[in-house]
Short mmCIF file of C-alpha atoms in Angstrom, two decimals:
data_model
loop_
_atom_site.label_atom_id
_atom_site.label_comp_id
_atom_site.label_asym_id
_atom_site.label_seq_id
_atom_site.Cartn_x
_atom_site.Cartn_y
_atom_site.Cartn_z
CA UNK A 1 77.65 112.55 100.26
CA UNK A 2 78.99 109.18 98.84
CA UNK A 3 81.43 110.75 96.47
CA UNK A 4 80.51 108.65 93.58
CA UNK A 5 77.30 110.04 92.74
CA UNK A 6 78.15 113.71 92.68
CA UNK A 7 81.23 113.14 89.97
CA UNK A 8 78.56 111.73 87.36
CA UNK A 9 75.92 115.10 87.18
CA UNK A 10 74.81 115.20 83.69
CA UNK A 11 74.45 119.06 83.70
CA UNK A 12 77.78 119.44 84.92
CA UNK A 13 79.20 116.95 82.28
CA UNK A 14 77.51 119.23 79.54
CA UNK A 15 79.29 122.06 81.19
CA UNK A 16 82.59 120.79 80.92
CA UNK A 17 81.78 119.64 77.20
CA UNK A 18 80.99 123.36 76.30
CA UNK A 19 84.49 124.13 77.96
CA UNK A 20 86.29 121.41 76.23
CA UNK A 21 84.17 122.61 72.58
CA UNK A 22 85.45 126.33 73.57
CA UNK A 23 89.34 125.34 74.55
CA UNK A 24 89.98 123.12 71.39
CA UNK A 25 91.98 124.79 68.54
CA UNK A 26 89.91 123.47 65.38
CA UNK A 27 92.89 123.74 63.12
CA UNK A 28 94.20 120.65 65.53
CA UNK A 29 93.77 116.85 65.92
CA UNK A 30 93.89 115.55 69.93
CA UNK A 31 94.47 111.73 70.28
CA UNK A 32 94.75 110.66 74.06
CA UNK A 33 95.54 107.15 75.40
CA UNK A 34 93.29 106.36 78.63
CA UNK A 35 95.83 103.48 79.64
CA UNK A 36 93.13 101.79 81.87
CA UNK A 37 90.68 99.90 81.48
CA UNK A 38 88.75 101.22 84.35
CA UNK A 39 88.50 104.70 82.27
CA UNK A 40 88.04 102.70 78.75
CA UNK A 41 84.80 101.09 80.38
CA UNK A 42 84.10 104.90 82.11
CA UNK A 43 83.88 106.37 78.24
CA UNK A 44 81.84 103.79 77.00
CA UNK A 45 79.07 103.49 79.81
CA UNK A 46 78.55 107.05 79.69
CA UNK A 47 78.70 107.72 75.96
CA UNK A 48 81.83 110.30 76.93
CA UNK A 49 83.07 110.29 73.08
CA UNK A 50 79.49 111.46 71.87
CA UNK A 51 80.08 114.52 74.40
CA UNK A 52 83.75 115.58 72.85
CA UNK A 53 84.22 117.63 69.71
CA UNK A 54 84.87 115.81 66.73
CA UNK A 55 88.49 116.88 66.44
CA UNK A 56 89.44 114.69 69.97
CA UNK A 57 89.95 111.21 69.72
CA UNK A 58 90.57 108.42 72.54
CA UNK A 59 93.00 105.88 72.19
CA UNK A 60 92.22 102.23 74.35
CA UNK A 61 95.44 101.65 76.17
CA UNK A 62 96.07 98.12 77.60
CA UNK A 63 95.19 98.60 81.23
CA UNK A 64 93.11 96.01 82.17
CA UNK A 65 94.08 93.17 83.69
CA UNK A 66 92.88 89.67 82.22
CA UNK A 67 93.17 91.50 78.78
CA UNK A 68 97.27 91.61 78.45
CA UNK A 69 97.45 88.32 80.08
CA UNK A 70 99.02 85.73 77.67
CA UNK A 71 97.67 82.39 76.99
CA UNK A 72 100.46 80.89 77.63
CA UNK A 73 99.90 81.77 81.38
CA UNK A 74 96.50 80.70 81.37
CA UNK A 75 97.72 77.34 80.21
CA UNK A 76 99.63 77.06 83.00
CA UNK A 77 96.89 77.22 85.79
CA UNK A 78 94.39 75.25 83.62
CA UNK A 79 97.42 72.35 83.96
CA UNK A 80 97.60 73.19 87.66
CA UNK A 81 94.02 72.44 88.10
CA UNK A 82 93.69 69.69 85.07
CA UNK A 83 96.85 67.41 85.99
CA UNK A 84 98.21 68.54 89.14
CA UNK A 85 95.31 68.18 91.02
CA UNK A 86 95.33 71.46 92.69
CA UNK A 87 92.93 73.63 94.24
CA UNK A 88 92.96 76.98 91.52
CA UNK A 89 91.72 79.69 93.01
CA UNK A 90 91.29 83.20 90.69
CA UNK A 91 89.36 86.32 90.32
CA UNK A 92 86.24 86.01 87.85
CA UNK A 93 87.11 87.69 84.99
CA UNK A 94 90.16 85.20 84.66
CA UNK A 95 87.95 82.36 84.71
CA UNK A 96 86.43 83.03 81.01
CA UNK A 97 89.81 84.37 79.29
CA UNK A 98 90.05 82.36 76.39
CA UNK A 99 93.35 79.79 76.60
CA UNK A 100 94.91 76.45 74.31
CA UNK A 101 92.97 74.17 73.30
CA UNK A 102 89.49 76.04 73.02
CA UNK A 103 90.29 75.98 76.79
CA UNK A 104 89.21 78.60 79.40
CA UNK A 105 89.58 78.25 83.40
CA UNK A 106 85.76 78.05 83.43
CA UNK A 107 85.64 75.15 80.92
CA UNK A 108 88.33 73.69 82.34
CA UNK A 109 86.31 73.39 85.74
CA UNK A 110 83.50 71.73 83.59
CA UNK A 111 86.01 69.01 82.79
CA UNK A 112 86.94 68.32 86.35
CA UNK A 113 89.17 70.76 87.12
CA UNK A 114 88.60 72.20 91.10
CA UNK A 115 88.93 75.98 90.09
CA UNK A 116 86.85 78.48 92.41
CA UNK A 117 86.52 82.09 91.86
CA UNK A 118 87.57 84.36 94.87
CA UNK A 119 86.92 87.70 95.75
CA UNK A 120 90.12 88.84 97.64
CA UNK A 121 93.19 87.05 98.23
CA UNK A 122 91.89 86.02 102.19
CA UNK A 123 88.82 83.73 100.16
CA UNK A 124 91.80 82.00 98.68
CA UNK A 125 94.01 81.61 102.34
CA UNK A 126 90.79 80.77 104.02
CA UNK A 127 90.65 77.85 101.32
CA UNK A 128 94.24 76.64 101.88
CA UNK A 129 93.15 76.58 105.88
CA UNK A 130 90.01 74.36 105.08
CA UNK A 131 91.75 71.84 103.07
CA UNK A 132 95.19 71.22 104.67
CA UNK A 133 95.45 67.68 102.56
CA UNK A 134 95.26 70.05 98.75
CA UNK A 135 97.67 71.86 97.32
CA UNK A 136 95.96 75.95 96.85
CA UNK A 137 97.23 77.89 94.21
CA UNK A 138 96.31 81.39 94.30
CA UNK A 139 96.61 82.38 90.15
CA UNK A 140 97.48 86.37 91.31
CA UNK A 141 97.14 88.82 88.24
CA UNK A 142 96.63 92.42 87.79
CA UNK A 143 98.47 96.09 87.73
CA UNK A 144 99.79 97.83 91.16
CA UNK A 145 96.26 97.68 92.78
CA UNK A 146 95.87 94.15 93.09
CA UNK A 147 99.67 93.32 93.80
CA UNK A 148 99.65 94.82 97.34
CA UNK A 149 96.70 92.34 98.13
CA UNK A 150 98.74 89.53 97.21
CA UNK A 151 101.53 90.48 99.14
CA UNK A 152 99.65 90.54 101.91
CA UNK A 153 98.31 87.15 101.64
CA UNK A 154 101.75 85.44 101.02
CA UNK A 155 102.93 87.57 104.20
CA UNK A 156 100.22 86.20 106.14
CA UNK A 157 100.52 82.26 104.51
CA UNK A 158 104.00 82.67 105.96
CA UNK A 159 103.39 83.51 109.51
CA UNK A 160 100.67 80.97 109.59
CA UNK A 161 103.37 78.44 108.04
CA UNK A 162 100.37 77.88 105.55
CA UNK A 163 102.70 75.17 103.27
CA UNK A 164 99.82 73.64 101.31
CA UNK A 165 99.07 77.80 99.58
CA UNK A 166 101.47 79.26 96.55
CA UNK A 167 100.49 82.08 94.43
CA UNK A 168 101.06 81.84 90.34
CA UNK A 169 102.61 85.32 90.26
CA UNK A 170 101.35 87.32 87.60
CA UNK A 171 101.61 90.58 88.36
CA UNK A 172 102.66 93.32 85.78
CA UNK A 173 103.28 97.19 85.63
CA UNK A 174 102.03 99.79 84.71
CA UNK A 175 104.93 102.19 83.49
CA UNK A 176 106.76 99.63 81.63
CA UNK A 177 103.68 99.37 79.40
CA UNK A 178 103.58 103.21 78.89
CA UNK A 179 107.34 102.82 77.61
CA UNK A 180 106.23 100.16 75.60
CA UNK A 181 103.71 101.95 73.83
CA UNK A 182 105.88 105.35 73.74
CA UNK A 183 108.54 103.12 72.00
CA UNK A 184 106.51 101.06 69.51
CA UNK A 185 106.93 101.73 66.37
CA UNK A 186 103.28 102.65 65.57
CA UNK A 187 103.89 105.53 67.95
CA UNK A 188 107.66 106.51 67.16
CA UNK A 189 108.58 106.10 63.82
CA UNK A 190 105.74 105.75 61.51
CA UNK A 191 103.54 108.08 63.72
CA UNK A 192 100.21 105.64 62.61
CA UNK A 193 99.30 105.77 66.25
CA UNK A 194 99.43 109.85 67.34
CA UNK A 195 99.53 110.25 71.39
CA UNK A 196 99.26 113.65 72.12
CA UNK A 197 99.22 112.69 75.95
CA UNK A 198 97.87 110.14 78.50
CA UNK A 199 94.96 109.76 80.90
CA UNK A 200 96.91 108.01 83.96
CA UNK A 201 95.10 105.62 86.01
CA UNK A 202 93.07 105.91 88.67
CA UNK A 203 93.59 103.22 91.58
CA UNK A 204 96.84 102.41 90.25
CA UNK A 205 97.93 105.87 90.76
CA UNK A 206 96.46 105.82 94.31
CA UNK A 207 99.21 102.85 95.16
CA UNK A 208 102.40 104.34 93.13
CA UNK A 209 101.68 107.83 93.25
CA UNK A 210 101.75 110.46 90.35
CA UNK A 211 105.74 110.52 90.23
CA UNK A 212 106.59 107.26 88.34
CA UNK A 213 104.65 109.44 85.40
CA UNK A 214 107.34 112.23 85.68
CA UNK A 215 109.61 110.42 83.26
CA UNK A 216 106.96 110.31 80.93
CA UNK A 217 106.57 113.80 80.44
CA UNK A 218 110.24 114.76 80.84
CA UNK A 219 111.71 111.97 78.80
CA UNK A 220 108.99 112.02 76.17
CA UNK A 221 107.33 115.10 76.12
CA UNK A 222 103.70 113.74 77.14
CA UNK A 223 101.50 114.98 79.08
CA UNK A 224 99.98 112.83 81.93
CA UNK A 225 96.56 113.55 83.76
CA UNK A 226 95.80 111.20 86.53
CA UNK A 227 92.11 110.65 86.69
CA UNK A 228 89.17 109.76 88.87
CA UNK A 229 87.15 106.87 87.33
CA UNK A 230 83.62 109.11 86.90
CA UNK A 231 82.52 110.88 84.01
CA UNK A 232 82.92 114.17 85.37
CA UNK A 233 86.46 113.28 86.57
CA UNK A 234 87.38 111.97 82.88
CA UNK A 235 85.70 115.32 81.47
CA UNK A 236 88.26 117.24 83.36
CA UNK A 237 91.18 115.25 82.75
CA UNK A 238 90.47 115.87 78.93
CA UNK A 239 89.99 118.96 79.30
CA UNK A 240 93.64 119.57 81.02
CA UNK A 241 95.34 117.63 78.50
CA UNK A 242 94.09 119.99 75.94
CA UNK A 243 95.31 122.73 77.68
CA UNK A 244 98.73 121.39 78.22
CA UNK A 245 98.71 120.48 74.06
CA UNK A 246 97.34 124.44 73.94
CA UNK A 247 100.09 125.76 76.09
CA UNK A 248 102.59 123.43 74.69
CA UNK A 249 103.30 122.08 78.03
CA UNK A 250 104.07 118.40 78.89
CA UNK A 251 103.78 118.02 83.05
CA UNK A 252 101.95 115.65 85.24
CA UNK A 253 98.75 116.90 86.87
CA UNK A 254 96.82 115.10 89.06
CA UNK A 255 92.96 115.46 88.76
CA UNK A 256 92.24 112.84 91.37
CA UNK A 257 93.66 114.38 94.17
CA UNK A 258 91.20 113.22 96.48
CA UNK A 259 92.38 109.80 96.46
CA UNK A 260 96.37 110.56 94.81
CA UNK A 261 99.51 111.81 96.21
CA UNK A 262 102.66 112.12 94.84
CA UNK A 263 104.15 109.53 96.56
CA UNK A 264 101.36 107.13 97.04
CA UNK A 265 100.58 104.78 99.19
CA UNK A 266 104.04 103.91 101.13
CA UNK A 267 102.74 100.72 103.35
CA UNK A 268 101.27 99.64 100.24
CA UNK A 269 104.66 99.77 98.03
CA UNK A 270 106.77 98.48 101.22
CA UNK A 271 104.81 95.25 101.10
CA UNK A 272 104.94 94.75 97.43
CA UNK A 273 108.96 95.71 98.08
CA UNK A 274 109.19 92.90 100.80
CA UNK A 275 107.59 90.08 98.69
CA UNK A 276 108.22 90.68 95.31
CA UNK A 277 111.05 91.95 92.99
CA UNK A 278 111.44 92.52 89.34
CA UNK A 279 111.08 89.68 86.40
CA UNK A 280 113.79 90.12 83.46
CA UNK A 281 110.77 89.89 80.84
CA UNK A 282 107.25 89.20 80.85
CA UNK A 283 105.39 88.63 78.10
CA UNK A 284 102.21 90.46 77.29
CA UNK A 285 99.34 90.27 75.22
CA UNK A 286 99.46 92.76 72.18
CA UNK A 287 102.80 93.95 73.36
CA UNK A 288 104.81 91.02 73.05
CA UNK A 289 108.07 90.68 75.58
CA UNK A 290 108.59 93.69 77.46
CA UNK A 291 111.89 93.85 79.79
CA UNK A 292 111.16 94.24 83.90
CA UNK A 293 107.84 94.49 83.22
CA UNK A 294 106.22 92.21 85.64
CA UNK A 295 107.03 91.22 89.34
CA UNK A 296 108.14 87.39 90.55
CA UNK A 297 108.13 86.00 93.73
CA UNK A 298 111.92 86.50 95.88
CA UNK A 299 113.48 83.67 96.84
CA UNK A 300 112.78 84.73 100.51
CA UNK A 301 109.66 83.46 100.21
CA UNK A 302 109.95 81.32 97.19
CA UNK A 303 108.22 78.41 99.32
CA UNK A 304 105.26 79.96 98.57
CA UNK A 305 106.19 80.34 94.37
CA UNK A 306 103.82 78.07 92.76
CA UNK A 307 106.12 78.27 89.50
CA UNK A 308 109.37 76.98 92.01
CA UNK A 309 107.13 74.75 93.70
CA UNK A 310 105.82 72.75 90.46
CA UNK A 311 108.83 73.12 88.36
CA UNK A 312 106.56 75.11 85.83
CA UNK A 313 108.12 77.00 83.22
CA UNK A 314 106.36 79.30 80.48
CA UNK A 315 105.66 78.72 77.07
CA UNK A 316 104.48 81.35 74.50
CA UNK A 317 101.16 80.58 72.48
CA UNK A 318 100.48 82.72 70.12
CA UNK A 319 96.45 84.15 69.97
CA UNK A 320 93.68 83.22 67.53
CA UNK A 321 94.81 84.27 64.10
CA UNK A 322 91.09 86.15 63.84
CA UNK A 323 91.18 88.23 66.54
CA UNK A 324 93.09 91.53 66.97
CA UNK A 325 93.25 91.75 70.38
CA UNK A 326 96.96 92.57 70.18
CA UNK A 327 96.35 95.39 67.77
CA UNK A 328 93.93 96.43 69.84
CA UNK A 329 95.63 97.17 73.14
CA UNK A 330 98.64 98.74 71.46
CA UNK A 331 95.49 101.46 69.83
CA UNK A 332 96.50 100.91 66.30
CA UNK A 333 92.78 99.09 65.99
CA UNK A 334 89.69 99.75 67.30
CA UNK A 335 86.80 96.65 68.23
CA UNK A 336 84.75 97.55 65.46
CA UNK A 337 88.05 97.14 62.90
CA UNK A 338 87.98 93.49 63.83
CA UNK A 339 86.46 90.92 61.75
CA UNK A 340 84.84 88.36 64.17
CA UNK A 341 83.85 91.62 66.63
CA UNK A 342 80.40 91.17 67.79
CA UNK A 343 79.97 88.09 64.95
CA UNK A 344 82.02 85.11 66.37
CA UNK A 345 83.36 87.24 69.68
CA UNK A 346 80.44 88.22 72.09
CA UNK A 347 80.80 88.85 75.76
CA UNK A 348 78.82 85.23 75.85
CA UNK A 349 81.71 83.51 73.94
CA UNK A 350 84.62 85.61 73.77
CA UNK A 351 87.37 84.51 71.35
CA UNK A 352 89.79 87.65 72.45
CA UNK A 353 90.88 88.40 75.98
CA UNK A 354 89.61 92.12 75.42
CA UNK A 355 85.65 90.81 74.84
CA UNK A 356 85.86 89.01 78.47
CA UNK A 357 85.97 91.89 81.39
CA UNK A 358 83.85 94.66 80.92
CA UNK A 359 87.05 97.11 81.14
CA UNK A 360 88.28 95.28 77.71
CA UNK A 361 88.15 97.92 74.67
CA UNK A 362 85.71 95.30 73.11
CA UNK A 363 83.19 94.20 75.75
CA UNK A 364 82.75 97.67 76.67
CA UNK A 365 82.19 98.64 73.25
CA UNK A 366 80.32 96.02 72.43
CA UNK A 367 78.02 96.94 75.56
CA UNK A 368 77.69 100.54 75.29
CA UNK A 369 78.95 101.98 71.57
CA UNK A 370 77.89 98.78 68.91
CA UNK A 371 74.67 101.02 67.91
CA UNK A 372 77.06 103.70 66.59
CA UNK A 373 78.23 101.59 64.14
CA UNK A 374 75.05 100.05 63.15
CA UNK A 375 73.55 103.60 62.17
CA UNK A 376 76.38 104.92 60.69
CA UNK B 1 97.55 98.57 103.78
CA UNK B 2 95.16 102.37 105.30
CA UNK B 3 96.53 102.02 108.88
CA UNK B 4 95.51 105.56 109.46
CA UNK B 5 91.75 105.40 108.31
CA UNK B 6 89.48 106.10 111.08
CA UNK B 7 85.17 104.90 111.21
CA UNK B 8 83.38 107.40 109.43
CA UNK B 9 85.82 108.29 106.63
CA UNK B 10 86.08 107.34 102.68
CA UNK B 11 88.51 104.56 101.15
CA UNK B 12 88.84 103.07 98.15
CA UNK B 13 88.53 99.84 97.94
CA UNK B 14 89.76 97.05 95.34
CA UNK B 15 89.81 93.14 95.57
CA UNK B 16 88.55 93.44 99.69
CA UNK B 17 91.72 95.45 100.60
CA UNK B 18 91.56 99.05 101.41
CA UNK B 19 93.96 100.60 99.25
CA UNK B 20 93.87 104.50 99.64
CA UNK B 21 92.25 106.72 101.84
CA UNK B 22 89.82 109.59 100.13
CA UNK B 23 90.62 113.60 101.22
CA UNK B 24 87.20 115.29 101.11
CA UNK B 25 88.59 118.37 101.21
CA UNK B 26 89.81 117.57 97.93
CA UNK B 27 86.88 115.94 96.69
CA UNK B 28 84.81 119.31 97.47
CA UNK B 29 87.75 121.10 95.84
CA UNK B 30 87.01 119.27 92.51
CA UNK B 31 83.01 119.59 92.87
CA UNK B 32 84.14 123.39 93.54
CA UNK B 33 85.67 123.40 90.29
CA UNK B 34 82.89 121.71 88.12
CA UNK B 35 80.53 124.17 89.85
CA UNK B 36 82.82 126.92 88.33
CA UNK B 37 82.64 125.83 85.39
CA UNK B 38 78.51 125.67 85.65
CA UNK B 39 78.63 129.75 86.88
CA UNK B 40 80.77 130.83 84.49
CA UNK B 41 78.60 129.96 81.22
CA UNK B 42 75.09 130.56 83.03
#
């Protein structure tokens, strides 16, 4: 028993489909958001849409990390590694986002640039140990699962007095982005983008727990399901959203209670609370500025701030005028609505953020669903 | 950041950090479930 294997039975997923085909009210539309990308790339891989009646829809949300992240952000650590002559240390997926200058971190480290992909935030401290003489910038990015990592690290650079490693804080949230979308106007007024209700993220959940969602469904009227990242996990979220819809009920239930509390995980949170505290604004791919939406640095340990400790300040850069990435990760477009989809932007070369991870809405489409469109 | 995980158990695990420990209890609830689900439309 690994856990993994026995959440992605076939038979059992058929099951669940004959449930969801017998619960749906055919008079009805459904339109869920799956905010992650983790569940996005889950639908895909297993062909999860071709299983759900016709009258359900999923809506990409914006939950994956290297999608939302601006280019103006890139740009910054491809100038740390270009012109400051620093050691730039990232997770892969970062490395091929797509930046100024038909620029990418991966490029950039063809041109010169010493840029080095890590796995966890101790590759990157282990880096700053073995080169005492280089400045190490750890380029930190992600939603509530990666923060706590990155904590840790700066924590640990601290004891160790580790002066030569920063971290290029670019941490966001994940409820601020659910307000985001629940206030757009595609969503609020004009009602283009209908969201019935919300398939809450997996891992994330597992660090914040399922009460940040509470507001959601009190303040807005949405239902939130919190679920596992298999098939048979996803089935079952789906399937309790449409009951909620059915019962006209909007509540918070947790589906991934093996790995989710309600409160989370508290050590977790209390290291994130020690080392970080809220930004003003952040800006976003797709969703523009959104207020305390992201996490800096505090000044407590703003020795380790690689935006204090280079005088760096952001600059916006708007995205290829092609691509709809933006539209994209608000759900008012799908990949195959985009012109250069699967033309000019392939996995290979991707000229949108959401082509480069295989959680983006358009890699994992492009991997698992482009046949759809070619028949139809 | 799973102080309390012990050898032999499940966590989940992102970027090389632990992150949450997994309740099989609850795990073999949810498996409970899908199997009720497979029973009730034999």
């Amino acid at each position: 028993m690994k856990f993994v294997d026995e959440f992605r039975d076939g038979a059992l997923a058929q099951n669940l489909a004959a449930s969801l085909r017998a619960e749906v009210d055919p008079e009805r539309r459904y339109s869920f958001m799956e905010f992650c990308g983790g569940h996005t790339h889950a639908i895909s891989r297993y062909g999860l849409s071709d299983l759900l009646p016709e009258n359900v829809r999923m809506v990409h949300g914006p939950g994956c990390p290297v999608c939302v992240l601006p280019i103006g952000r890139i740009d910054m650590a491809i100038d740390l590694a270009l012109h400051q002559n620093v050691i730039l240390c990232t997770y892969g997926d970062t490395l091929r986002v797509p930046a100024s200058d038909n620029l990418s971190l991966l490029k950039a480290k063809a041109h010169g640039g010493d840029i080095r992909m890590v796995y966890s935030t101790l590759d990157a401290l282990q880096i700053a140990r073995d080169n005492p003489g280089r400045e190490v910038v750890f380029f930190a990015i992600g939603f509530e699962t990666t923060t706590p990592p990155t904590a840790l690290a700066i924590l640990q650079a601290n004891q160790e007095r580790l002066a030569n490693f920063s971290v290029l804080c670019c941490h966001v949230l994940t409820p601020a982005a659910i307000t985001q979308i629940l206030e757009s106007p595609e969503v609020r007024q004009w009602g283009t983008v209908p969201i019935d209700g919300f398939i809450g993220p997996a891992h994330v959940s597992t660090v914040i727990g399922s009460r940040p969602y509470e507001f959601f469904a009190e303040e807005y009227r949405k239902p939130v399901v919190i679920a596992g990242f298999e098939p048979l996990d996803v089935m079952q979220a789906i399937l309790m959203l449409i009951q909620q819809v059915n019962d006209g009920r909007a509540e918070v239930e947790n589906e991934f209670s093996r790995a989710v509390s309600r409160d989370g995980n508290l050590k977790a949170q209390d290291r994130v609370a020690e080392v970080f505290e809220l930004r003003h604004e952040f800006e976003w791919r797709g969703l523009s500025v959104v207020p305390y939406s992201a996490l800096k640095i505090r000044e407590k340990y703003g020795l380790f701030d690689t935006e204090r400790r280079f005088k760096m300040a952001y600059k916006s850069v708007p995205d290829n005028k092609a691509c709809e990435c933006g539209a994209i990760l608000r759900g008012v477009k799908r990949p195959q609505d985009c012109k250069i989809f699967g033309t000019v932007c392939t996995p290979e070369n991707p000229v949108g953020s959401c082509m480069v991870s295989s959680e983006g809405a358009c890699a994992a489409h492009y991997s698992y669903g482009r046949y759809k469109d070619m028949t139809a | 950041l799973v102080p309390e995980a012990q050898v032999g158990q499940h966590v989940i695990v992102h970027v090389g950090h632990a992150i949450g420990l997994l309740d099989e209890e609850e795990a073999q609830a949810s498996l409970a479930l899908f199997a009720e689900f497979a029973r009730s439309q034999a």
